[in-house]
XYZ file of C-alpha atoms in Angstrom:
625
model
C 104.391 33.795 205.369
C 106.242 30.887 204.365
C 109.593 30.210 203.205
C 110.824 30.822 199.695
C 114.097 32.798 201.086
C 115.453 33.434 197.776
C 117.831 35.908 195.722
C 119.056 34.385 193.247
C 119.884 36.340 189.821
C 118.102 33.965 187.672
C 114.768 32.805 189.635
C 114.112 29.480 187.338
C 118.121 28.701 187.206
C 117.946 25.287 187.797
C 121.406 25.012 189.799
C 121.018 28.532 191.191
C 121.643 28.448 195.448
C 119.599 30.846 197.506
C 122.147 33.492 199.115
C 121.825 33.596 202.991
C 120.830 37.405 202.715
C 117.330 38.564 203.829
C 114.209 36.493 202.323
C 112.274 38.102 199.098
C 110.289 40.911 199.956
C 106.799 38.769 199.410
C 105.074 41.536 197.117
C 108.499 41.248 194.871
C 108.518 40.685 191.262
C 111.000 37.954 192.116
C 108.677 36.198 194.883
C 105.863 35.793 192.958
C 107.698 34.378 189.890
C 108.966 31.574 192.096
C 105.227 31.135 194.139
C 103.901 30.848 190.404
C 106.626 28.303 189.316
C 106.398 26.258 192.915
C 102.837 25.909 192.514
C 103.638 24.921 188.755
C 101.318 27.370 187.453
C 103.906 28.295 184.779
C 107.038 26.899 183.797
C 111.016 27.763 184.945
C 111.269 28.787 181.245
C 108.177 31.124 181.424
C 109.239 32.555 184.659
C 112.590 34.015 183.579
C 110.912 35.557 180.530
C 108.427 37.406 182.177
C 111.336 38.264 184.881
C 113.668 39.432 182.280
C 111.271 41.321 180.219
C 108.733 42.473 183.192
C 109.478 46.329 182.597
C 108.255 45.973 178.585
C 105.564 44.512 179.450
C 104.645 46.971 182.398
C 105.112 49.882 179.909
C 103.172 48.535 177.566
C 99.998 48.273 180.075
C 100.377 51.834 181.483
C 100.379 53.016 177.604
C 97.161 51.163 177.474
C 95.528 53.058 180.378
C 96.828 56.241 179.428
C 94.969 55.792 175.977
C 91.472 54.614 177.873
C 91.429 57.960 180.412
C 88.994 60.382 179.372
C 87.528 63.861 180.849
C 86.047 64.391 183.612
C 87.373 61.025 185.049
C 90.203 62.098 186.982
C 88.264 63.261 190.377
C 87.431 59.463 190.531
C 89.907 57.171 190.000
C 92.693 56.149 191.638
C 95.040 54.647 188.964
C 97.422 52.209 191.249
C 100.453 50.994 189.852
C 101.178 48.461 187.249
C 102.850 44.978 189.285
C 104.418 42.177 187.799
C 100.836 40.260 188.439
C 98.845 42.432 185.810
C 102.038 41.797 183.374
C 101.552 37.889 183.980
C 97.536 38.183 183.177
C 97.839 40.374 180.127
C 100.393 37.584 178.395
C 96.953 35.367 178.595
C 98.753 32.211 179.670
C 97.857 28.853 180.102
C 98.416 26.884 183.319
C 101.591 24.673 183.475
C 99.486 22.351 185.466
C 96.449 22.244 183.000
C 97.021 23.707 180.012
C 93.187 23.773 179.127
C 92.977 26.162 181.491
C 93.632 29.714 180.949
C 96.043 31.110 184.180
C 93.762 34.602 185.148
C 94.602 36.657 188.215
C 91.856 34.488 190.638
C 95.112 31.440 190.289
C 97.647 33.794 191.231
C 96.441 35.816 194.066
C 95.026 32.141 195.362
C 98.748 30.619 195.055
C 100.286 34.134 197.063
C 97.361 34.072 199.486
C 98.779 30.278 200.544
C 102.117 31.445 200.491
C 101.342 34.789 202.432
C 99.332 32.594 205.173
C 95.950 34.358 204.413
C 93.289 33.172 203.229
C 91.689 33.854 199.846
C 88.270 35.068 198.765
C 86.578 35.313 195.536
C 83.610 37.726 196.539
C 80.158 37.484 195.572
C 78.984 40.884 194.272
C 75.378 39.623 195.148
C 76.303 38.933 198.739
C 77.655 41.840 199.442
C 75.962 44.889 201.420
C 75.837 48.213 199.775
C 75.812 50.114 202.891
C 78.730 48.397 204.560
C 80.817 48.724 201.297
C 80.240 52.430 200.960
C 79.750 53.716 204.346
C 83.008 51.920 206.436
C 85.607 53.997 204.497
C 85.829 56.794 201.687
C 86.078 55.204 198.271
C 89.379 57.326 197.259
C 90.900 55.692 200.356
C 89.622 52.120 199.330
C 91.043 52.868 196.021
C 94.169 54.090 196.804
C 95.100 51.236 199.304
C 93.086 48.684 197.461
C 91.275 46.818 200.036
C 87.414 46.483 200.684
C 84.973 45.602 203.561
C 82.839 43.073 202.567
C 81.105 41.159 205.272
C 80.930 41.355 209.407
C 81.335 38.063 211.496
C 81.355 37.670 214.660
C 81.881 41.256 215.664
C 84.711 41.444 213.163
C 85.050 43.325 210.383
C 86.183 41.097 207.124
C 88.215 43.124 204.913
C 89.530 42.430 201.463
C 92.474 43.176 199.712
C 94.903 42.406 197.305
C 98.121 43.290 199.599
C 97.894 41.844 202.736
C 101.035 43.426 204.318
C 99.414 47.419 205.156
C 99.249 46.908 208.088
C 98.758 50.432 209.130
C 95.940 50.716 206.970
C 94.103 47.902 208.612
C 94.515 49.490 211.841
C 92.988 52.576 210.591
C 89.994 51.309 209.175
C 89.899 49.103 212.755
C 89.884 52.125 214.482
C 87.366 53.967 211.985
C 85.223 50.675 212.033
C 85.425 50.378 215.419
C 85.594 46.526 215.518
C 88.973 43.977 214.737
C 90.082 43.184 211.054
C 90.264 39.722 209.370
C 92.020 40.104 205.950
C 91.522 38.028 203.402
C 93.017 38.280 200.010
C 91.230 39.069 197.035
C 92.195 39.858 193.137
C 93.202 43.082 192.540
C 90.787 44.008 189.411
C 87.835 42.381 191.629
C 88.200 45.009 194.064
C 88.933 48.041 191.860
C 85.676 46.746 189.876
C 83.935 46.290 193.102
C 84.856 49.696 194.233
C 83.773 51.583 191.060
C 80.519 49.621 190.840
C 79.167 49.863 194.160
C 80.452 53.972 195.110
C 79.608 54.868 191.596
C 75.933 53.362 192.511
C 75.661 54.893 195.714
C 77.119 58.078 194.137
C 74.254 58.103 191.821
C 71.616 56.811 194.436
C 72.807 59.472 196.859
C 72.441 62.028 194.160
C 69.743 61.382 193.242
C 68.050 61.590 196.515
C 68.491 65.087 195.997
C 68.161 65.649 191.793
C 65.722 64.257 189.625
C 66.365 65.343 186.243
C 63.564 64.397 183.471
C 65.218 62.559 180.396
C 64.279 63.313 176.771
C 61.587 61.200 175.219
C 62.392 59.775 171.442
C 59.305 59.325 170.465
C 60.672 59.165 166.398
C 62.158 55.517 167.497
C 59.789 52.471 167.562
C 62.222 50.544 169.419
C 64.355 51.980 171.735
C 67.929 50.785 170.774
C 70.253 51.745 174.491
C 74.168 51.031 174.505
C 74.939 50.862 178.334
C 77.757 53.185 179.362
C 80.855 51.052 180.896
C 82.170 52.431 184.459
C 85.252 53.962 182.476
C 82.217 55.887 180.550
C 80.497 57.376 182.951
C 81.001 60.963 183.715
C 81.156 62.745 186.733
C 78.120 64.535 185.687
C 76.047 62.513 183.980
C 72.521 62.032 185.231
C 72.856 60.347 188.730
C 69.126 58.036 187.504
C 70.691 57.203 184.691
C 73.748 55.848 186.093
C 71.791 53.840 188.203
C 69.289 52.339 185.881
C 72.540 51.792 183.642
C 74.515 49.574 186.355
C 71.414 47.607 187.205
C 71.377 46.220 183.869
C 74.989 45.639 183.687
C 75.086 44.069 187.121
C 72.097 41.444 186.111
C 74.298 40.711 182.936
C 77.719 39.808 184.657
C 75.141 37.978 187.098
C 73.475 35.937 184.705
C 70.052 37.071 185.853
C 66.963 36.311 183.936
C 64.436 38.276 185.955
C 65.468 42.246 187.849
C 62.470 42.694 190.406
C 62.329 46.273 191.878
C 60.145 45.905 194.844
C 58.452 49.021 196.890
C 58.363 48.816 200.488
C 57.259 50.968 203.391
C 60.659 52.151 204.184
C 62.826 51.047 201.336
C 63.040 49.273 197.704
C 64.492 46.200 197.428
C 66.046 45.218 193.890
C 66.403 41.201 193.485
C 67.432 39.046 191.016
C 66.838 35.752 189.489
C 69.611 33.488 189.285
C 69.405 30.288 187.608
C 65.551 29.972 188.818
C 66.624 31.545 192.356
C 65.639 34.792 193.891
C 68.708 36.988 195.285
C 68.418 40.462 197.116
C 71.391 42.110 195.904
C 70.597 46.182 196.366
C 68.158 48.018 198.920
C 67.599 51.441 197.825
C 66.440 54.625 199.980
C 62.549 55.013 199.218
C 63.154 58.471 197.719
C 64.659 57.127 194.442
C 61.831 54.581 193.655
C 59.822 56.859 191.668
C 62.766 58.566 189.512
C 64.585 54.786 188.893
C 60.765 53.825 187.336
C 60.325 56.586 185.222
C 63.528 55.719 184.242
C 63.197 52.522 183.175
C 59.443 53.704 182.035
C 60.906 55.795 179.242
C 63.311 53.600 178.032
C 60.602 50.569 177.403
C 58.428 53.807 175.984
C 55.720 53.185 178.951
C 53.135 55.992 179.862
C 55.330 57.496 183.140
C 52.339 59.332 184.215
C 50.229 56.343 184.499
C 51.094 54.828 188.430
C 47.705 52.634 188.941
C 47.106 50.198 186.021
C 50.029 47.957 184.550
C 52.200 48.662 181.749
C 53.794 45.806 179.564
C 57.085 47.370 177.559
C 60.217 46.117 176.093
C 63.547 47.833 175.305
C 66.441 46.360 173.315
C 69.988 46.952 174.904
C 73.534 46.239 173.615
C 75.512 43.722 175.963
C 79.233 43.182 174.794
C 78.131 43.568 171.395
C 74.806 41.007 171.565
C 71.358 42.653 171.338
C 69.594 41.493 174.560
C 65.924 42.659 174.437
C 64.202 43.133 177.951
C 60.597 42.901 178.537
C 59.021 45.439 181.113
C 56.138 44.704 183.492
C 54.908 47.111 186.394
C 51.823 47.297 188.387
C 50.452 48.643 191.370
C 50.773 47.575 194.740
C 50.272 48.533 198.107
C 53.479 50.959 198.520
C 54.447 51.604 194.836
C 54.858 50.523 191.346
C 56.652 47.336 191.441
C 58.322 46.288 187.933
C 59.999 43.044 186.579
C 62.420 43.058 183.467
C 62.375 40.083 182.191
C 66.228 39.690 180.394
C 65.408 37.554 176.762
C 69.405 36.494 175.751
C 69.275 35.046 172.493
C 72.375 32.703 173.547
C 69.704 31.101 175.900
C 66.158 31.456 173.585
C 67.967 30.602 170.649
C 69.739 27.288 170.720
C 70.117 24.033 168.942
C 67.386 21.848 169.611
C 70.143 19.209 170.250
C 71.400 21.114 173.425
C 68.281 21.830 175.080
C 68.317 18.189 176.856
C 66.265 15.651 174.737
C 67.509 12.409 175.185
C 68.417 10.428 171.612
C 65.062 8.750 171.618
C 63.308 11.918 172.780
C 64.839 14.106 170.205
C 64.137 11.320 167.076
C 60.336 11.536 168.443
C 60.438 15.318 168.673
C 61.536 15.413 165.158
C 59.426 13.544 163.670
C 56.124 15.413 165.001
C 57.603 18.899 164.146
C 59.776 17.951 160.040
C 55.510 17.230 159.423
C 53.955 19.576 156.873
C 50.703 20.057 158.797
C 49.289 19.393 162.364
C 49.370 21.093 165.637
C 52.257 20.351 168.369
C 51.686 21.413 171.811
C 54.590 22.161 174.453
C 53.476 22.410 178.082
C 54.678 22.999 181.105
C 54.259 25.788 183.972
C 55.566 29.485 183.729
C 59.348 29.405 183.422
C 59.538 25.777 182.480
C 61.920 27.105 179.232
C 58.523 26.676 176.860
C 59.870 29.825 175.349
C 63.310 28.886 174.444
C 62.015 25.138 172.678
C 59.939 27.282 170.688
C 61.910 29.591 169.583
C 65.228 27.397 169.089
C 62.267 24.863 166.876
C 61.031 27.948 164.864
C 64.462 28.787 163.984
C 65.517 25.315 163.177
C 62.107 24.984 160.676
C 62.461 28.985 159.247
C 64.571 28.458 156.262
C 63.842 30.771 152.693
C 61.751 28.551 151.855
C 58.631 28.830 154.259
C 56.718 31.498 155.951
C 56.674 31.089 159.548
C 54.212 33.616 161.159
C 54.107 34.154 165.302
C 51.649 35.451 167.148
C 52.770 36.060 170.872
C 51.589 37.940 173.818
C 53.997 39.780 174.375
C 56.307 38.873 171.610
C 59.323 37.290 173.624
C 61.969 38.364 171.447
C 61.868 40.030 168.203
C 63.737 37.971 165.769
C 63.770 38.719 161.721
C 63.698 35.034 160.679
C 60.326 35.552 161.969
C 56.625 37.143 160.895
C 56.169 38.496 164.669
C 52.495 39.756 165.715
C 51.877 40.954 168.964
C 48.049 40.735 170.671
C 46.913 43.937 171.258
C 43.244 43.898 172.525
C 42.873 47.200 172.235
C 42.495 47.657 168.604
C 40.996 43.782 168.267
C 43.799 41.914 167.700
C 43.573 38.905 170.151
C 44.603 35.382 169.275
C 41.501 34.093 168.132
C 41.023 36.896 165.657
C 44.810 37.146 164.006
C 44.903 33.370 163.331
C 42.008 33.764 160.353
C 43.806 37.004 159.497
C 47.179 34.799 159.082
C 45.876 32.181 156.898
C 45.376 35.060 154.045
C 49.263 35.212 154.461
C 50.079 32.284 152.906
C 52.312 31.041 155.954
C 53.703 27.548 156.078
C 54.409 27.628 159.862
C 52.091 29.436 162.670
C 53.104 29.499 166.458
C 50.695 30.637 168.710
C 51.362 31.732 172.257
C 49.225 30.025 174.079
C 46.032 28.193 173.607
C 44.100 29.797 176.512
C 39.922 30.091 175.827
C 37.809 27.933 172.807
C 38.279 30.295 170.206
C 42.013 30.582 170.104
C 42.013 26.903 170.003
C 38.929 26.668 167.122
C 41.137 28.818 165.150
C 44.454 27.377 165.826
C 42.717 23.562 164.703
C 41.414 25.119 161.853
C 44.588 26.551 160.661
C 45.993 22.768 161.162
C 43.547 20.953 159.396
C 43.966 23.274 156.118
C 47.506 21.896 155.823
C 49.797 24.598 158.087
C 52.273 23.401 160.992
C 50.638 24.636 164.334
C 53.123 24.835 167.590
C 51.434 26.005 170.538
C 51.310 26.109 174.633
C 49.185 24.861 177.203
C 49.425 24.652 181.000
C 49.281 21.474 182.000
C 51.371 19.331 184.331
C 52.196 16.614 181.870
C 51.552 15.421 178.483
C 48.741 13.309 178.364
C 47.249 15.736 180.391
C 46.580 18.364 177.145
C 44.660 15.982 175.406
C 42.070 16.102 178.379
C 42.514 19.966 178.411
C 41.757 20.752 174.752
C 38.564 18.557 175.251
C 37.958 20.525 178.146
C 38.102 23.503 175.931
C 35.816 22.259 174.069
C 37.478 21.309 171.086
C 35.378 18.271 169.920
C 37.008 14.578 169.712
C 37.481 14.102 166.431
C 38.807 17.223 165.758
C 41.789 16.593 168.350
C 41.838 13.140 166.181
C 42.447 14.994 163.084
C 45.247 17.236 163.846
C 47.013 16.557 167.056
C 51.002 15.190 165.992
C 52.076 15.460 169.280
C 53.129 16.643 173.105
C 55.680 17.715 175.024
C 56.005 18.478 178.404
C 58.694 19.721 180.009
C 60.967 21.390 183.435
C 64.422 23.233 183.726
C 66.584 21.583 186.684
C 69.714 23.199 188.096
C 72.784 21.488 186.424
C 75.832 20.929 188.998
C 78.677 23.165 189.088
C 81.269 21.334 187.014
C 83.904 22.930 188.774
C 83.198 21.762 192.505
C 81.173 18.421 191.242
C 81.914 15.450 193.854
C 80.692 12.009 193.816
C 78.552 9.889 196.495
C 77.089 6.866 197.401
C 73.643 6.394 198.381
C 71.632 3.116 198.869
C 69.277 2.310 196.074
C 66.486 1.457 198.420
C 66.721 5.163 200.292
C 66.078 6.427 196.421
C 63.002 4.035 195.889
C 61.946 5.467 199.309
C 61.997 8.886 197.907
C 60.132 8.147 194.786
C 63.297 7.547 192.639
C 64.081 4.688 191.037
C 67.183 4.119 189.817
C 66.593 0.746 188.186
C 69.846 -0.443 190.351
C 70.336 -2.851 193.696
C 72.825 -1.884 196.557
C 74.688 1.321 196.150
C 74.204 4.234 193.753
C 76.574 6.758 192.487
C 75.380 9.779 192.501
C 76.801 13.590 192.407
C 76.422 16.868 194.139
C 77.862 20.224 193.934
C 80.121 21.148 197.038
C 80.107 25.076 196.377
C 82.943 27.014 195.181
C 83.280 30.317 193.765
C 81.893 29.820 190.384
C 78.344 29.049 191.273
C 78.520 30.885 194.856
C 78.496 28.233 196.769
C 75.187 26.786 195.929
C 76.646 23.833 194.040
C 74.723 24.747 190.755
C 75.738 26.549 187.522
C 73.011 27.326 184.665
C 70.051 25.003 183.913
C 68.672 21.949 181.633
C 65.434 21.254 180.433
C 63.802 17.847 181.436
C 61.087 16.750 178.415
C 58.198 14.320 178.452
C 57.764 13.509 174.871
C 54.459 11.769 173.181
C 53.983 11.155 169.892
C 49.857 11.215 169.119
C 49.925 7.778 167.705
C 47.185 5.359 166.239
C 46.182 4.179 169.428
C 45.866 7.211 171.216
C 43.555 8.220 168.663
C 40.961 5.238 169.067
C 41.121 6.136 173.057
C 40.154 9.917 172.102
C 36.266 10.183 172.910
C 34.422 13.123 174.077
C 34.533 11.105 177.905
C 38.192 10.096 177.678
C 39.867 9.613 180.973
C 43.368 10.769 181.929
C 44.431 7.562 183.220
C 43.577 5.377 180.080
C 45.892 8.046 178.299
C 48.625 8.188 180.470
C 48.479 4.026 180.328
C 48.815 3.822 176.484
C 51.544 6.355 176.535
C 53.191 4.167 178.842
C 52.376 1.554 176.727
C 54.351 3.040 173.699
C 57.597 3.570 175.853
C 57.054 7.677 176.791
C 59.596 8.393 179.458
C 58.291 10.369 181.864
C 59.616 13.794 182.806
C 60.617 11.771 186.588
C 62.209 9.294 184.639
C 63.770 11.492 182.357
C 65.195 13.120 185.415
C 66.693 10.402 187.237
C 68.532 9.652 184.345
C 69.636 13.325 184.570
C 70.718 12.442 187.768
C 72.528 9.177 187.238
C 74.631 11.133 184.752
C 76.310 13.541 187.141
C 73.896 16.369 185.505
C 71.671 16.861 188.615
C 70.951 16.340 192.214
C 68.031 14.135 193.853
C 66.989 17.716 195.679
C 66.011 19.562 192.078
C 64.539 16.216 190.161
C 61.905 15.952 193.662
C 61.587 19.529 193.248
C 60.434 19.953 189.974
C 58.624 16.941 189.124
C 56.606 14.079 191.158
C 55.351 10.637 191.136
C 52.735 9.999 188.738
C 49.442 8.639 190.387
């Protein structure tokens, strides 16, 4: 522990002189205020005001805690005393050194850890081992002393705590774990939250191994609406599997996951989540609970719980902090049982302003020129998971006004949105892409979105809709924009109909963005970039960017994703070279001569602008032959 041996009456008085007494206790209110002033997180005036009013602020926090208490919780919860740190956090102050940045609990404990001489660790829940956390020490012990086992490194147990001076507690943990302990400092609220989540989830899973309860099916509601319970609302006698599934959804929302995978194996069940396009294993569950968890999710999404041999698709709408989030459910039989994937359709991601999707200024103007025409066909191309749905939904939201009638045909409906008339494909009752388009044309539409041009029948009807004065938006699975024309011809659309209806094509990919909190610049020779296939259009040294890895981005250096586009208007020149035997090379050559910017070129622009990295550009784009 370092200095700060100060024990004056006013901790912020500029002329105050330390007395030759014992040093201030490192957990005292005075020490915390002095540390935050020393690290320039708060001003001396703020520190004095906090110090003088600390009892009143703590009393208000205690009163709020008592209001939140509910029946059935006391057996599982231990209330830790309110500290000066809790009081400071409750004031919602901004940092003195960075006025636009909130003074949160992480910043306070980070500063204190430096004074205490201990490393600070922001825990990433995705990287925690459920068994290590929950079997090393009892829950009550962990909550009472605010300690949490987070890792084993080189034969030593890493123990996170908000109080690194509990030496007797650490000795007890060391004896129980039968290994030496290394202490790291972590924010108190993180420890409390993780103890509640991990021990609560473990308790639910353990109880579910012995007790499965059959959920009640409400067949009167076509679209089930579920409000997840917060950890404070989960009573001790609630159904264990319900609690476990609630936790999985809440956990996925907290971690910004786009997909949840439940994968049965021979010995256990893997729970994995896709975050920023990358899969993370978050839990290994006992094999016994697999059937119960799958049945609970099937019940929520109106799937047949008795059917385990055929693939099934369903959906459920869940409340996420006041926002309705749709989750698309898909189950398929595998060698070890049913695998279930839940895709989270977050409206904050699916429905964005087109300007925020990632278009460059020129490409955005070209895209607007395509979608604001009264009729014609616009195609969005790219593989699965490239952001096509986000582009189409964002476009439809821009185009949908009270003056137009917008209808979509989807398989399945990605997200229910009341501004569109959405139709789900259902071959069992004769609703296919091809058949329903003919019905839609009698519904007086202005804009039609067809989920995918899969076959000749669908493509022909979509072309017919575009020919008769409607704007048709659809998708194709091609590698780039020029290939879409060849794909239409290969499907069987005559070249003269392609000439008549096609307005333009865009292709897209998703690249991970560099984390803004840990971004750093570095130099690379332009010749080395060229060798990698990336022509920066410069000579000599080029300034590039990457993420060092931090708490915010889980050490990956990336946070969030953005789209890279290739926009190709279908011009007069394109029409002239579109024949029954059109060559892809000629189409691409014509597009480039008309200043089409390729996927790779646009990705390089994002690279030079510090949005993404060399590795991401090489991963999602390729050099055209």
